[in-house]
Coordinates of C-alpha atoms in Angstrom, one line a residue:
M15 CA -89.8 15.8 -74.5
A16 CA -89.3 14.4 -71.1
F17 CA -89.2 11.0 -70.1
K18 CA -91.5 10.0 -67.6
S19 CA -90.7 6.3 -66.5
S20 CA -94.0 4.6 -65.5
L21 CA -92.0 2.1 -63.8
P22 CA -89.9 3.1 -60.7
E23 CA -86.2 2.4 -60.2
D24 CA -86.2 -1.1 -58.3
D25 CA -88.0 -2.2 -61.5
L26 CA -85.3 -1.3 -63.4
T27 CA -82.5 -3.1 -61.5
C28 CA -81.1 -6.1 -61.9
P29 CA -81.3 -8.2 -59.0
V30 CA -77.5 -10.0 -59.2
C31 CA -75.8 -6.6 -59.3
F32 CA -78.4 -4.0 -58.3
D33 CA -77.7 -1.4 -60.5
I34 CA -79.7 -0.4 -63.7
F35 CA -80.1 -2.9 -66.0
K36 CA -77.2 -3.5 -69.2
D37 CA -77.9 -5.3 -72.1
P38 CA -81.1 -7.3 -70.4
V39 CA -81.9 -10.5 -71.4
I40 CA -85.2 -12.3 -70.1
L41 CA -85.5 -16.3 -68.9
L42 CA -89.1 -18.6 -69.5
C43 CA -89.3 -17.7 -66.2
S44 CA -89.7 -13.8 -67.2
H45 CA -86.9 -12.7 -65.0
S46 CA -85.3 -10.5 -66.2
F47 CA -81.0 -10.1 -65.3
C48 CA -77.8 -8.1 -67.3
K49 CA -76.4 -10.5 -69.7
D50 CA -72.8 -10.9 -67.9
C51 CA -74.5 -10.4 -64.8
L52 CA -76.2 -14.0 -65.5
Q53 CA -73.4 -16.1 -67.7
K54 CA -71.1 -15.5 -63.9
F55 CA -74.2 -16.3 -61.6
W56 CA -74.1 -19.2 -64.1
R57 CA -70.6 -19.8 -64.3
K58 CA -69.9 -19.9 -60.4
K59 CA -72.9 -22.5 -59.5
K60 CA -72.2 -24.2 -62.7
S61 CA -76.1 -24.8 -63.1
K62 CA -78.3 -22.6 -65.7
E63 CA -80.6 -21.7 -62.8
C64 CA -82.9 -18.7 -62.7
P65 CA -80.9 -16.7 -59.5
V66 CA -84.3 -15.3 -58.6
C67 CA -86.6 -18.5 -58.8
R68 CA -84.1 -20.8 -59.4
K69 CA -85.4 -22.8 -62.3
K70 CA -83.9 -24.2 -65.0
S71 CA -83.6 -22.7 -68.3
P72 CA -82.8 -24.3 -71.3
L73 CA -81.2 -21.8 -73.0
D74 CA -77.6 -20.8 -73.3
D75 CA -77.9 -17.5 -74.9
P76 CA -81.6 -16.2 -73.3
P77 CA -83.2 -12.7 -76.0
L78 CA -82.6 -9.9 -75.3
N79 CA -85.2 -7.3 -73.1
L80 CA -85.7 -4.7 -75.6
S81 CA -88.7 -2.8 -74.2
L82 CA -87.0 -3.4 -70.3
K83 CA -83.2 -2.1 -72.7
N84 CA -85.4 0.5 -74.0
L85 CA -86.7 1.6 -70.5
C86 CA -83.6 1.6 -68.5
E87 CA -81.8 3.8 -71.1
A88 CA -84.2 6.9 -70.8
F89 CA -84.5 6.5 -67.6
L90 CA -80.6 7.1 -67.6
K91 CA -80.2 9.2 -70.4
E92 CA -83.1 11.3 -67.5
K93 CA -81.6 11.2 -65.0
S94 CA -78.5 12.6 -66.8
Q95 CA -80.5 15.7 -67.6
R96 CA -81.9 16.1 -64.3
A97 CA -77.5 16.1 -63.0
S98 CA -76.2 18.8 -65.7
G99 CA -79.5 20.7 -65.0
G100 CA -82.1 22.4 -68.0
S101 CA -82.5 25.3 -66.8
E102 CA -80.7 28.9 -67.1
V103 CA -80.5 32.1 -65.1
L104 CA -81.0 35.2 -67.5
C105 CA -80.6 38.4 -67.3
S106 CA -82.9 40.6 -65.0
L107 CA -82.6 43.6 -67.7
H108 CA -83.2 42.3 -71.2
G109 CA -84.2 38.8 -70.4
E110 CA -80.7 37.4 -72.4
R111 CA -78.9 34.5 -71.4
L112 CA -76.2 35.1 -68.6
K113 CA -72.7 34.3 -70.6
L114 CA -70.0 36.1 -69.7
F115 CA -68.6 38.0 -66.2
C116 CA -67.5 41.1 -65.1
L117 CA -64.5 41.4 -63.5
E118 CA -64.7 45.4 -62.6
D119 CA -68.3 44.4 -60.9
K120 CA -68.0 41.2 -60.6
Q121 CA -71.4 40.1 -61.6
P122 CA -72.8 38.1 -64.6
I123 CA -73.7 39.8 -67.7
C124 CA -75.2 39.7 -71.0
V125 CA -74.5 40.4 -75.0
V126 CA -76.2 43.7 -74.4
C127 CA -75.5 44.1 -71.0
Q128 CA -71.5 44.2 -72.4
A129 CA -72.5 46.7 -75.3
S130 CA -74.2 49.4 -73.1
R131 CA -72.4 52.5 -71.6
K132 CA -72.3 50.9 -67.5
H133 CA -69.9 48.6 -68.7
S134 CA -67.9 50.4 -71.2
G135 CA -64.5 49.9 -70.8
H136 CA -64.5 46.8 -68.8
Q137 CA -63.0 43.6 -69.0
F138 CA -65.4 39.9 -69.7
L139 CA -64.4 36.4 -69.1
P140 CA -66.8 33.6 -70.6
I141 CA -68.4 32.1 -67.9
D142 CA -66.5 29.0 -67.3
E143 CA -63.1 30.9 -66.9
A144 CA -64.6 33.1 -64.4
A145 CA -65.6 30.7 -62.8
L146 CA -62.5 28.7 -63.0
D147 CA -61.1 31.6 -62.1
S148 CA -62.5 32.0 -59.4
K149 CA -62.8 28.7 -58.0
L150 CA -59.3 28.6 -57.7
Q151 CA -59.3 31.4 -56.0
L152 CA -61.7 30.0 -53.3
K153 CA -60.0 27.0 -53.4
A154 CA -56.9 28.8 -51.6
V155 CA -59.0 29.9 -48.8
L156 CA -60.5 26.4 -48.2
K157 CA -57.1 24.7 -47.6
P158 CA -55.6 26.7 -44.8
L159 CA -59.3 26.5 -43.4
Q160 CA -59.4 22.6 -43.8
E161 CA -55.6 22.4 -42.0
K162 CA -56.6 24.4 -39.4
L163 CA -59.3 22.6 -38.6
K164 CA -57.3 18.7 -38.6
E165 CA -54.9 20.7 -36.5
F166 CA -58.1 21.4 -33.7
E167 CA -59.3 17.9 -34.2
G168 CA -55.8 17.2 -33.2
V169 CA -55.4 19.0 -30.3
K170 CA -58.8 18.3 -29.2
K171 CA -58.0 14.2 -29.1
T172 CA -54.9 15.0 -26.9
C173 CA -56.9 17.2 -24.6
D174 CA -60.1 14.0 -25.0
Q175 CA -56.3 12.0 -24.2
T176 CA -55.4 14.6 -21.0
A177 CA -59.0 14.5 -20.0
S178 CA -59.6 10.4 -19.8
H179 CA -56.0 10.0 -18.2
I180 CA -57.2 12.5 -15.7
K181 CA -60.1 10.4 -15.2
V182 CA -58.0 7.0 -15.0
R183 CA -55.7 8.9 -12.9
F184 CA -58.2 9.7 -9.9
T185 CA -59.9 6.6 -10.9
R186 CA -57.0 4.2 -9.9
T187 CA -56.5 2.6 -6.6
T188 CA -53.0 4.0 -6.5
I189 CA -52.5 7.1 -5.7
R190 CA -55.3 6.6 -2.9
K191 CA -54.0 3.9 -1.8
Q192 CA -50.4 4.7 -1.2
I193 CA -51.8 7.8 0.6
K194 CA -53.7 5.3 3.3
E195 CA -50.9 2.7 3.6
E196 CA -49.3 5.6 5.1
F197 CA -51.5 7.2 7.4
E198 CA -52.3 3.0 8.6
K199 CA -48.6 2.7 9.7
L200 CA -48.8 7.0 12.0
H201 CA -51.5 6.9 15.1
Q202 CA -55.1 7.9 14.4
F203 CA -55.2 11.6 15.4
L204 CA -53.1 11.5 11.7
K205 CA -56.5 10.9 10.6
D206 CA -57.3 14.4 9.7
E207 CA -54.0 14.6 7.6
E208 CA -54.9 11.8 5.5
E209 CA -59.0 12.8 4.8
A210 CA -56.8 16.4 3.5
R211 CA -55.1 15.0 1.2
I212 CA -57.4 13.0 -0.4
R213 CA -59.5 16.1 -0.3
A214 CA -56.9 18.1 -2.4
L215 CA -56.9 15.5 -5.0
K216 CA -60.1 15.2 -5.4
E217 CA -60.5 18.6 -6.1
E218 CA -57.3 19.1 -8.3
E219 CA -59.1 15.6 -10.3
E220 CA -62.5 17.6 -10.7
Q221 CA -60.7 21.5 -11.6
K222 CA -58.8 19.8 -13.6
S223 CA -61.5 17.7 -15.5
F224 CA -63.6 20.8 -15.1
I225 CA -60.8 22.4 -17.0
M226 CA -60.8 19.9 -20.4
K227 CA -64.1 19.9 -20.3
E228 CA -64.5 23.5 -20.9
K229 CA -61.7 23.3 -23.3
T230 CA -62.8 20.0 -25.2
E231 CA -66.3 22.2 -25.2
E232 CA -64.8 25.6 -26.3
M233 CA -62.5 23.4 -29.2
S234 CA -65.6 21.7 -29.8
K235 CA -67.5 24.9 -31.0
E236 CA -65.0 26.0 -33.1
M237 CA -64.6 23.1 -34.8
S238 CA -68.4 23.1 -35.2
T239 CA -68.3 26.6 -36.7
L240 CA -65.2 26.0 -39.1
S241 CA -67.4 23.2 -40.5
D242 CA -69.9 24.9 -40.9
T243 CA -67.7 27.5 -42.9
I244 CA -66.0 24.8 -44.6
T245 CA -69.9 23.4 -45.6
A246 CA -71.1 26.2 -46.7
I247 CA -67.4 26.9 -49.1
E248 CA -68.2 23.5 -50.5
K249 CA -71.5 23.5 -51.1
Q250 CA -70.8 27.2 -53.4
M251 CA -68.2 25.4 -54.8
V252 CA -70.9 22.1 -56.4
A253 CA -73.4 24.9 -57.4
E254 CA -73.7 26.2 -61.2
D255 CA -71.4 28.4 -61.9
I256 CA -74.0 31.6 -62.2
I257 CA -75.6 30.8 -59.0
F258 CA -71.5 30.7 -57.8
L259 CA -71.0 33.3 -59.0
Q260 CA -73.3 35.3 -57.6
N261 CA -72.8 34.1 -54.1
F262 CA -69.2 34.0 -54.9
K263 CA -67.8 37.6 -52.6
A264 CA -70.5 37.0 -50.0
T265 CA -69.2 33.2 -49.7
I266 CA -65.2 35.0 -49.4
E267 CA -66.5 38.0 -47.0
S268 CA -67.9 34.9 -45.1
S269 CA -65.7 32.4 -45.3
T270 CA -62.4 34.7 -43.6
C271 CA -60.8 32.6 -40.3
T272 CA -60.7 34.9 -37.1
L273 CA -60.1 31.3 -34.6
L274 CA -56.8 31.3 -33.1
K275 CA -54.4 28.4 -33.5
P276 CA -55.0 25.3 -31.4
Q277 CA -53.0 25.5 -28.4
R278 CA -52.3 21.6 -25.5
V279 CA -52.8 22.4 -22.5
S280 CA -49.9 22.1 -20.3
G281 CA -49.7 21.4 -16.9
A282 CA -53.7 19.6 -17.3
L283 CA -51.8 16.8 -16.0
I284 CA -52.8 15.5 -12.2
D285 CA -49.9 16.8 -10.2
V286 CA -49.3 13.2 -9.0
A287 CA -45.5 14.4 -6.8
K288 CA -47.6 17.1 -5.3
H289 CA -49.9 14.2 -3.5
L290 CA -47.0 12.2 -3.6
G291 CA -43.7 12.9 -3.6
N292 CA -41.9 12.9 0.6
L293 CA -45.2 12.0 1.9
R294 CA -44.0 10.9 5.2
F295 CA -40.9 13.3 5.5
R296 CA -43.9 16.3 4.9
V297 CA -46.3 14.2 7.7
W298 CA -42.4 14.1 9.9
E299 CA -42.6 17.8 9.9
K300 CA -45.8 17.4 12.0
M301 CA -45.0 14.7 13.8
K302 CA -41.3 14.7 14.7
D303 CA -41.1 11.1 13.7
I304 CA -38.5 9.3 11.7
V305 CA -39.2 8.8 7.9
Q306 CA -37.2 8.3 5.0
F307 CA -36.8 12.0 2.5
T308 CA -35.4 11.8 -0.9
P309 CA -34.2 14.9 -2.5
V310 CA -34.9 14.3 -5.9
L311 CA -38.9 12.7 -7.2
L312 CA -39.8 11.7 -10.6
D313 CA -42.2 13.8 -12.3
P314 CA -44.5 10.9 -14.7
N315 CA -45.7 13.7 -16.3
T316 CA -42.1 14.5 -18.5
A317 CA -42.1 10.3 -18.8
N318 CA -41.1 8.6 -22.2
S319 CA -44.3 6.7 -22.8
S320 CA -41.4 3.9 -22.7
L321 CA -40.4 4.3 -19.2
I322 CA -42.2 3.3 -15.9
V323 CA -41.7 5.3 -13.5
S324 CA -42.5 3.9 -9.6
E325 CA -45.4 4.7 -8.0
D326 CA -43.8 6.3 -5.1
L327 CA -41.8 8.3 -7.8
T328 CA -38.4 6.9 -6.7
S329 CA -37.3 4.4 -10.0
L330 CA -37.5 4.0 -13.3
K331 CA -37.1 1.2 -15.5
S332 CA -37.3 0.1 -19.8
T333 CA -40.8 -1.0 -20.8
Y334 CA -39.1 -1.6 -24.7
T335 CA -42.8 -1.0 -26.1
R336 CA -44.2 2.0 -25.7
Q337 CA -47.5 2.8 -24.0
T338 CA -50.2 5.0 -23.8
L339 CA -49.9 7.8 -22.8
P340 CA -51.6 11.6 -23.2
D341 CA -48.6 13.4 -25.8
N342 CA -48.6 16.4 -23.4
P343 CA -45.9 19.3 -23.8
E344 CA -44.3 18.6 -21.0
R345 CA -43.3 14.5 -22.3
F346 CA -40.3 13.5 -23.6
N347 CA -41.6 11.6 -26.5
A348 CA -38.3 10.9 -29.0
Y349 CA -35.6 10.0 -26.1
E350 CA -36.2 7.7 -22.9
C351 CA -35.8 10.8 -20.3
V352 CA -37.5 11.8 -17.5
L353 CA -37.2 14.6 -15.2
G354 CA -36.8 15.7 -11.7
S355 CA -40.3 16.9 -9.9
E356 CA -38.7 20.1 -8.4
G357 CA -36.3 22.7 -9.9
F358 CA -33.5 24.4 -7.7
N359 CA -32.3 28.0 -8.6
S360 CA -30.4 28.9 -6.0
G361 CA -28.5 26.6 -3.2
S362 CA -26.6 24.0 -2.8
H363 CA -28.0 20.0 -3.3
Y364 CA -27.0 16.7 -3.9
W365 CA -28.2 13.5 -4.3
D366 CA -27.1 10.0 -5.1
V367 CA -28.6 7.9 -7.8
E368 CA -28.4 3.5 -7.9
V369 CA -27.6 2.9 -11.9
G370 CA -26.5 -0.9 -10.7
T371 CA -25.8 -3.1 -13.5
G372 CA -27.4 -0.4 -16.6
T373 CA -25.6 -0.7 -19.7
D374 CA -26.3 2.6 -21.6
W375 CA -27.9 5.4 -19.2
C376 CA -26.3 9.2 -18.4
V377 CA -27.4 11.5 -15.1
G378 CA -27.2 15.3 -14.8
V379 CA -28.8 18.4 -15.0
T380 CA -31.0 20.5 -17.2
P381 CA -32.9 23.8 -17.5
E382 CA -36.0 24.0 -17.1
S383 CA -36.6 25.6 -21.2
N384 CA -35.0 22.5 -22.7
Q385 CA -37.8 21.3 -24.9
R386 CA -39.0 17.7 -24.5
K387 CA -40.5 17.1 -28.4
G388 CA -38.9 15.3 -31.2
D389 CA -35.9 18.3 -32.7
T390 CA -36.6 20.7 -30.4
F391 CA -34.9 18.9 -27.5
S392 CA -31.2 20.2 -27.0
W393 CA -28.8 17.9 -25.1
E394 CA -25.8 20.7 -25.8
R395 CA -27.9 22.1 -22.7
V396 CA -28.0 19.3 -20.5
W397 CA -25.4 18.9 -18.4
R398 CA -24.5 15.0 -17.6
V399 CA -22.7 12.0 -16.7
G400 CA -23.1 8.8 -18.7
Y401 CA -21.5 5.3 -19.4
E402 CA -22.9 3.5 -22.7
E403 CA -21.1 -0.3 -22.4
F404 CA -21.4 -1.2 -26.6
G405 CA -21.0 2.9 -27.4
W406 CA -17.4 3.6 -25.9
D407 CA -14.7 4.5 -29.1
D408 CA -11.2 4.7 -27.3
E409 CA -10.9 7.6 -29.4
S410 CA -14.4 9.4 -29.2
G411 CA -16.1 7.9 -26.9
W412 CA -19.8 8.2 -27.8
D413 CA -20.5 7.8 -31.3
D414 CA -23.4 10.2 -30.6
A415 CA -22.2 12.1 -27.3
I416 CA -23.4 15.8 -27.9
G417 CA -22.7 18.4 -25.7
P418 CA -21.3 18.9 -22.0
V419 CA -21.3 14.7 -21.2
H420 CA -18.7 13.2 -19.6
L421 CA -18.3 9.5 -20.7
L422 CA -17.4 6.6 -18.1
K423 CA -14.8 4.1 -19.5
Q424 CA -16.3 1.7 -15.8
N425 CA -19.7 1.7 -14.7
L426 CA -20.3 1.8 -11.1
H427 CA -23.1 1.3 -8.7
T428 CA -23.9 4.7 -7.1
L429 CA -23.8 7.9 -8.5
R430 CA -23.7 11.0 -6.5
V431 CA -24.3 14.7 -8.4
H432 CA -23.3 17.7 -6.5
L433 CA -25.1 20.4 -7.6
D434 CA -24.2 23.9 -6.3
L435 CA -25.8 26.9 -7.7
D436 CA -24.2 29.5 -6.0
K437 CA -20.5 28.6 -7.2
G438 CA -21.9 27.7 -10.4
Q439 CA -20.6 24.0 -10.2
L440 CA -21.8 20.8 -10.5
S441 CA -20.0 17.5 -9.4
F442 CA -20.2 13.7 -10.1
S443 CA -19.1 10.9 -7.6
D444 CA -18.5 7.9 -6.5
P445 CA -20.3 7.9 -3.2
L446 CA -19.4 3.7 -1.7
Q447 CA -15.3 4.8 -3.5
N448 CA -15.4 8.0 -2.1
T449 CA -14.0 9.1 -6.2
H450 CA -14.4 12.4 -7.7
L451 CA -15.1 11.9 -11.5
H452 CA -16.4 15.0 -12.6
T453 CA -16.9 18.9 -12.3
F454 CA -19.1 21.2 -14.7
K455 CA -18.8 24.5 -14.2
H456 CA -21.1 26.6 -15.7
T457 CA -23.5 29.5 -14.5
F458 CA -27.2 28.7 -14.6
T459 CA -28.9 31.6 -15.0
E460 CA -32.3 29.7 -14.6
K461 CA -34.5 27.3 -12.6
V462 CA -32.3 23.7 -13.7
L463 CA -34.3 20.2 -13.7
P464 CA -32.3 16.4 -12.2
F465 CA -32.3 14.7 -15.8
F466 CA -32.3 11.0 -15.8
Y467 CA -31.8 9.0 -19.5
S468 CA -32.6 5.2 -19.4
P469 CA -33.3 3.6 -22.6
W470 CA -32.0 -0.1 -21.0
S471 CA -31.3 0.3 -17.5
S472 CA -32.7 1.0 -14.6
L473 CA -32.5 4.0 -12.3
S474 CA -33.4 4.5 -9.1
I475 CA -32.6 7.6 -6.8
L476 CA -31.4 6.8 -3.1
P477 CA -33.6 8.0 0.2
L478 CA -31.6 10.4 2.9
K479 CA -32.7 10.7 6.4
P480 CA -33.8 13.8 8.0
S481 CA -31.0 14.6 9.6
V482 CA -28.8 15.2 6.4
T483 CA -30.8 17.6 5.1
I484 CA -29.0 19.3 7.6
E485 CA -25.4 17.3 6.7
Q486 CA -25.9 18.6 3.2
R487 CA -24.5 21.8 3.7
R488 CA -21.3 20.7 5.1
I489 CA -20.8 18.2 2.3
Q490 CA -17.5 18.9 0.8
N491 CA -15.7 18.8 -2.8
T492 CA -13.1 16.0 -2.8

């Protein structure tokens, strides 16, 4: 006969360890405790008092509460029986216990079913062995689903960070303040231009925030679907073998995942260069006034998190510590690099870079398709000139020099980069000394981007006067 406790579980719980009593003893004040719990309490308090009412106990070894011990043991036994499950599933045809699993029909059967013509020539396994084999099979299905869920969680986290970064970029006063300061230098009739640019910035923020919101909601739905599938499978995994095997076929069919691998959203960040890049020059085209023009601007969305790009996008410096930035696909994550905001497919282009007293840097170009993440980034696809104060080896140059690189033995103040895509040449010179440094000859078949590497130094792209745009076509290699 099953034991029915007349006491609630709380009355069978030790007030010290809050678990079911083990070897309960009783004090003269009628309070009971686990024997070990009481002794530990007394040693800690250095006083033989009741942990509940604080009355002193004259007994060093209180007597065993036998009736309470019996109640606890009976309660635990009943609880164990309930956990193991006492009911059996019987064969609907013969009323016998289902002890076997037919491998051909994929269903539990009894010994009478085994001897019937219906299962003649079939192979069978004991229920426990069949359940184990099926769980292993389902476990193999469950693992890729769990891994895919982790991938979704990781990409969703990046999407959340990107969405937050977009909002921060927009709400920060930096971009709008720069735009306003530029427009304040112009006359009143430029207010219409100013409002147009602020509106464009807001529209992009709303558009890209909406895109990220849709992406996040889509991923949340897909994650919910995966979570529901995983929960259903895990629930089946802990069900009784009979019930598990009865539902196994349906569980396998419902576990098939048709969701594609989650993808990060490229180009999701605010295009800062579009709003701030060459702002004065573009206004000058309308105003015919004197403006400052920088031929190459840095793209902060590509900058390694240890680099700080200036607000006007013309200089960078190392922070020696990593900032918290979204790990968007365009950003370098292994090397202290940043790219120009615009690439070149044809024509002749040049820009001057002030390297100052930098001790470790390189400047050049790289194809737009060169990946920026970890081991996928290829130095062999970066045509560059560089200098490292403590890395020069008289025999081999930089110990880690890879790919098309020309190493300077002495630093300089300013480096001029001249890219002539029509002639297939990339030249470097010192404009202050009027000295040619090196020329690479290569036919670029895709868009190339200005490249900057500066782990310890600061680099600045020098501005040009608008007239240089016309004079640039007359530059001759020295």
